[in-house]
Amino acid sequence: MQNELSDLNRHVLATFGQPVMIFREDVLLVESRGILSKELVPVGQFDSVLQTVTVVSLPAELELQRGDEVQSADQQWTVDCKLKDNGQMIWWRLHEA
């Protein structure tokens, strides 16, 4: 079953993903494909205040750290935190650099 899920994730990234480059301390760590999206999340103690954040979905074998930089096309973000991990893909919250 794991092989089928891995194949499915590779197809999803190949179809919907875009090229991203991951940098750590200004050194290119890896080039991969990722899915970039925008989400609305509550800010502070009041759930009625929302903020737009950028999220990138990457293969689980790419281990990022807070402070790593993600570049795609002409945009650049800084990794904030891991949001979720399903064993095949990891979702990371990004901040504009």
PDB file of C-alpha atoms in Angstrom:
ATOM      1  CA  MET A   1       0.000   0.000   0.000  1.00  0.00           C
ATOM      2  CA  GLN A   2       2.887   2.375   0.747  1.00  0.00           C
ATOM      3  CA  ASN A   3       4.221   1.974  -2.793  1.00  0.00           C
ATOM      4  CA  GLU A   4       0.836   2.925  -4.245  1.00  0.00           C
ATOM      5  CA  LEU A   5       0.660   6.031  -2.036  1.00  0.00           C
ATOM      6  CA  SER A   6       4.200   7.015  -3.004  1.00  0.00           C
ATOM      7  CA  ASP A   7       3.323   6.613  -6.689  1.00  0.00           C
ATOM      8  CA  LEU A   8       0.166   8.692  -6.229  1.00  0.00           C
ATOM      9  CA  ASN A   9       2.099  11.494  -4.501  1.00  0.00           C
ATOM     10  CA  ARG A  10       4.715  11.507  -7.271  1.00  0.00           C
ATOM     11  CA  HIS A  11       1.936  11.830  -9.870  1.00  0.00           C
ATOM     12  CA  VAL A  12       0.254  14.645  -7.925  1.00  0.00           C
ATOM     13  CA  LEU A  13       3.534  16.570  -7.629  1.00  0.00           C
ATOM     14  CA  ALA A  14       4.342  15.968 -11.299  1.00  0.00           C
ATOM     15  CA  THR A  15       0.891  17.212 -12.347  1.00  0.00           C
ATOM     16  CA  PHE A  16       0.205  20.086  -9.939  1.00  0.00           C
ATOM     17  CA  GLY A  17       3.652  20.884  -8.552  1.00  0.00           C
ATOM     18  CA  GLN A  18       5.986  23.587  -9.675  1.00  0.00           C
ATOM     19  CA  PRO A  19       9.773  23.712  -9.434  1.00  0.00           C
ATOM     20  CA  VAL A  20      11.047  24.941  -6.064  1.00  0.00           C
ATOM     21  CA  MET A  21      14.559  25.426  -4.765  1.00  0.00           C
ATOM     22  CA  ILE A  22      15.373  25.005  -1.076  1.00  0.00           C
ATOM     23  CA  PHE A  23      18.264  27.011   0.400  1.00  0.00           C
ATOM     24  CA  ARG A  24      19.853  26.688   3.832  1.00  0.00           C
ATOM     25  CA  GLU A  25      22.213  29.512   4.815  1.00  0.00           C
ATOM     26  CA  ASP A  26      22.456  30.730   1.192  1.00  0.00           C
ATOM     27  CA  VAL A  27      23.540  27.277  -0.063  1.00  0.00           C
ATOM     28  CA  LEU A  28      21.275  25.345  -2.435  1.00  0.00           C
ATOM     29  CA  LEU A  29      20.069  22.313  -0.485  1.00  0.00           C
ATOM     30  CA  VAL A  30      17.834  20.676  -3.105  1.00  0.00           C
ATOM     31  CA  GLU A  31      15.660  21.306  -6.136  1.00  0.00           C
ATOM     32  CA  SER A  32      12.273  19.603  -6.125  1.00  0.00           C
ATOM     33  CA  ARG A  33       8.632  20.018  -7.083  1.00  0.00           C
ATOM     34  CA  GLY A  34       6.139  21.394  -4.587  1.00  0.00           C
ATOM     35  CA  ILE A  35       2.577  22.632  -4.442  1.00  0.00           C
ATOM     36  CA  LEU A  36       2.249  26.225  -3.245  1.00  0.00           C
ATOM     37  CA  SER A  37      -1.108  27.405  -1.907  1.00  0.00           C
ATOM     38  CA  LYS A  38      -2.611  30.203   0.174  1.00  0.00           C
ATOM     39  CA  GLU A  39      -4.667  29.566   3.327  1.00  0.00           C
ATOM     40  CA  LEU A  40      -6.575  31.755   5.770  1.00  0.00           C
ATOM     41  CA  VAL A  41      -5.655  31.142   9.412  1.00  0.00           C
ATOM     42  CA  PRO A  42      -6.871  32.805  12.642  1.00  0.00           C
ATOM     43  CA  VAL A  43      -4.485  35.333  14.180  1.00  0.00           C
ATOM     44  CA  GLY A  44      -4.096  36.003  17.885  1.00  0.00           C
ATOM     45  CA  GLN A  45      -6.778  35.403  20.471  1.00  0.00           C
ATOM     46  CA  PHE A  46      -9.675  36.405  18.241  1.00  0.00           C
ATOM     47  CA  ASP A  47     -10.770  33.884  15.610  1.00  0.00           C
ATOM     48  CA  SER A  48     -12.534  36.608  13.652  1.00  0.00           C
ATOM     49  CA  VAL A  49      -9.189  38.091  12.577  1.00  0.00           C
ATOM     50  CA  LEU A  50      -7.677  36.103   9.717  1.00  0.00           C
ATOM     51  CA  GLN A  51      -4.344  36.256   7.954  1.00  0.00           C
ATOM     52  CA  THR A  52      -3.304  34.817   4.589  1.00  0.00           C
ATOM     53  CA  VAL A  53      -0.316  32.462   4.764  1.00  0.00           C
ATOM     54  CA  THR A  54       1.537  30.583   2.055  1.00  0.00           C
ATOM     55  CA  VAL A  55       1.839  26.807   2.419  1.00  0.00           C
ATOM     56  CA  VAL A  56       4.113  24.484   0.443  1.00  0.00           C
ATOM     57  CA  SER A  57       3.547  20.730   0.136  1.00  0.00           C
ATOM     58  CA  LEU A  58       6.738  18.746  -0.390  1.00  0.00           C
ATOM     59  CA  PRO A  59       7.735  15.068  -0.403  1.00  0.00           C
ATOM     60  CA  ALA A  60       8.307  13.747   3.130  1.00  0.00           C
ATOM     61  CA  GLU A  61      11.929  12.833   2.424  1.00  0.00           C
ATOM     62  CA  LEU A  62      12.798  16.559   2.226  1.00  0.00           C
ATOM     63  CA  GLU A  63      13.449  17.619   5.811  1.00  0.00           C
ATOM     64  CA  LEU A  64      13.300  21.389   6.145  1.00  0.00           C
ATOM     65  CA  GLN A  65      14.152  23.528   9.145  1.00  0.00           C
ATOM     66  CA  ARG A  66      12.805  26.817  10.372  1.00  0.00           C
ATOM     67  CA  GLY A  67      14.658  29.576   8.554  1.00  0.00           C
ATOM     68  CA  ASP A  68      15.289  27.635   5.338  1.00  0.00           C
ATOM     69  CA  GLU A  69      14.413  29.585   2.203  1.00  0.00           C
ATOM     70  CA  VAL A  70      12.064  28.401  -0.545  1.00  0.00           C
ATOM     71  CA  GLN A  71      12.235  29.968  -4.004  1.00  0.00           C
ATOM     72  CA  SER A  72       9.868  29.447  -6.896  1.00  0.00           C
ATOM     73  CA  ALA A  73       9.827  31.564 -10.052  1.00  0.00           C
ATOM     74  CA  ASP A  74      10.561  35.113  -8.836  1.00  0.00           C
ATOM     75  CA  GLN A  75       9.189  34.640  -5.316  1.00  0.00           C
ATOM     76  CA  GLN A  76      11.024  33.813  -2.105  1.00  0.00           C
ATOM     77  CA  TRP A  77       9.735  32.655   1.290  1.00  0.00           C
ATOM     78  CA  THR A  78      11.199  31.652   4.648  1.00  0.00           C
ATOM     79  CA  VAL A  79      10.078  28.394   6.311  1.00  0.00           C
ATOM     80  CA  ASP A  80       8.191  29.010   9.550  1.00  0.00           C
ATOM     81  CA  CYS A  81       6.907  25.654  10.800  1.00  0.00           C
ATOM     82  CA  LYS A  82       5.674  22.197   9.863  1.00  0.00           C
ATOM     83  CA  LEU A  83       1.876  22.099   9.662  1.00  0.00           C
ATOM     84  CA  LYS A  84       1.191  18.419   9.046  1.00  0.00           C
ATOM     85  CA  ASP A  85       2.779  15.202   7.857  1.00  0.00           C
ATOM     86  CA  ASN A  86       0.909  12.237   6.381  1.00  0.00           C
ATOM     87  CA  GLY A  87       4.008  10.091   5.943  1.00  0.00           C
ATOM     88  CA  GLN A  88       4.218  10.792   2.212  1.00  0.00           C
ATOM     89  CA  MET A  89       4.038  14.607   2.074  1.00  0.00           C
ATOM     90  CA  ILE A  90       4.757  17.396   4.541  1.00  0.00           C
ATOM     91  CA  TRP A  91       3.030  20.791   4.582  1.00  0.00           C
ATOM     92  CA  TRP A  92       5.145  23.770   5.689  1.00  0.00           C
ATOM     93  CA  ARG A  93       3.993  27.301   6.539  1.00  0.00           C
ATOM     94  CA  LEU A  94       6.004  29.994   4.784  1.00  0.00           C
ATOM     95  CA  HIS A  95       6.516  33.732   5.344  1.00  0.00           C
ATOM     96  CA  GLU A  96       7.423  36.265   2.666  1.00  0.00           C
ATOM     97  CA  ALA A  97      11.156  36.902   2.755  1.00  0.00           C
TER      98      ALA A  97
END
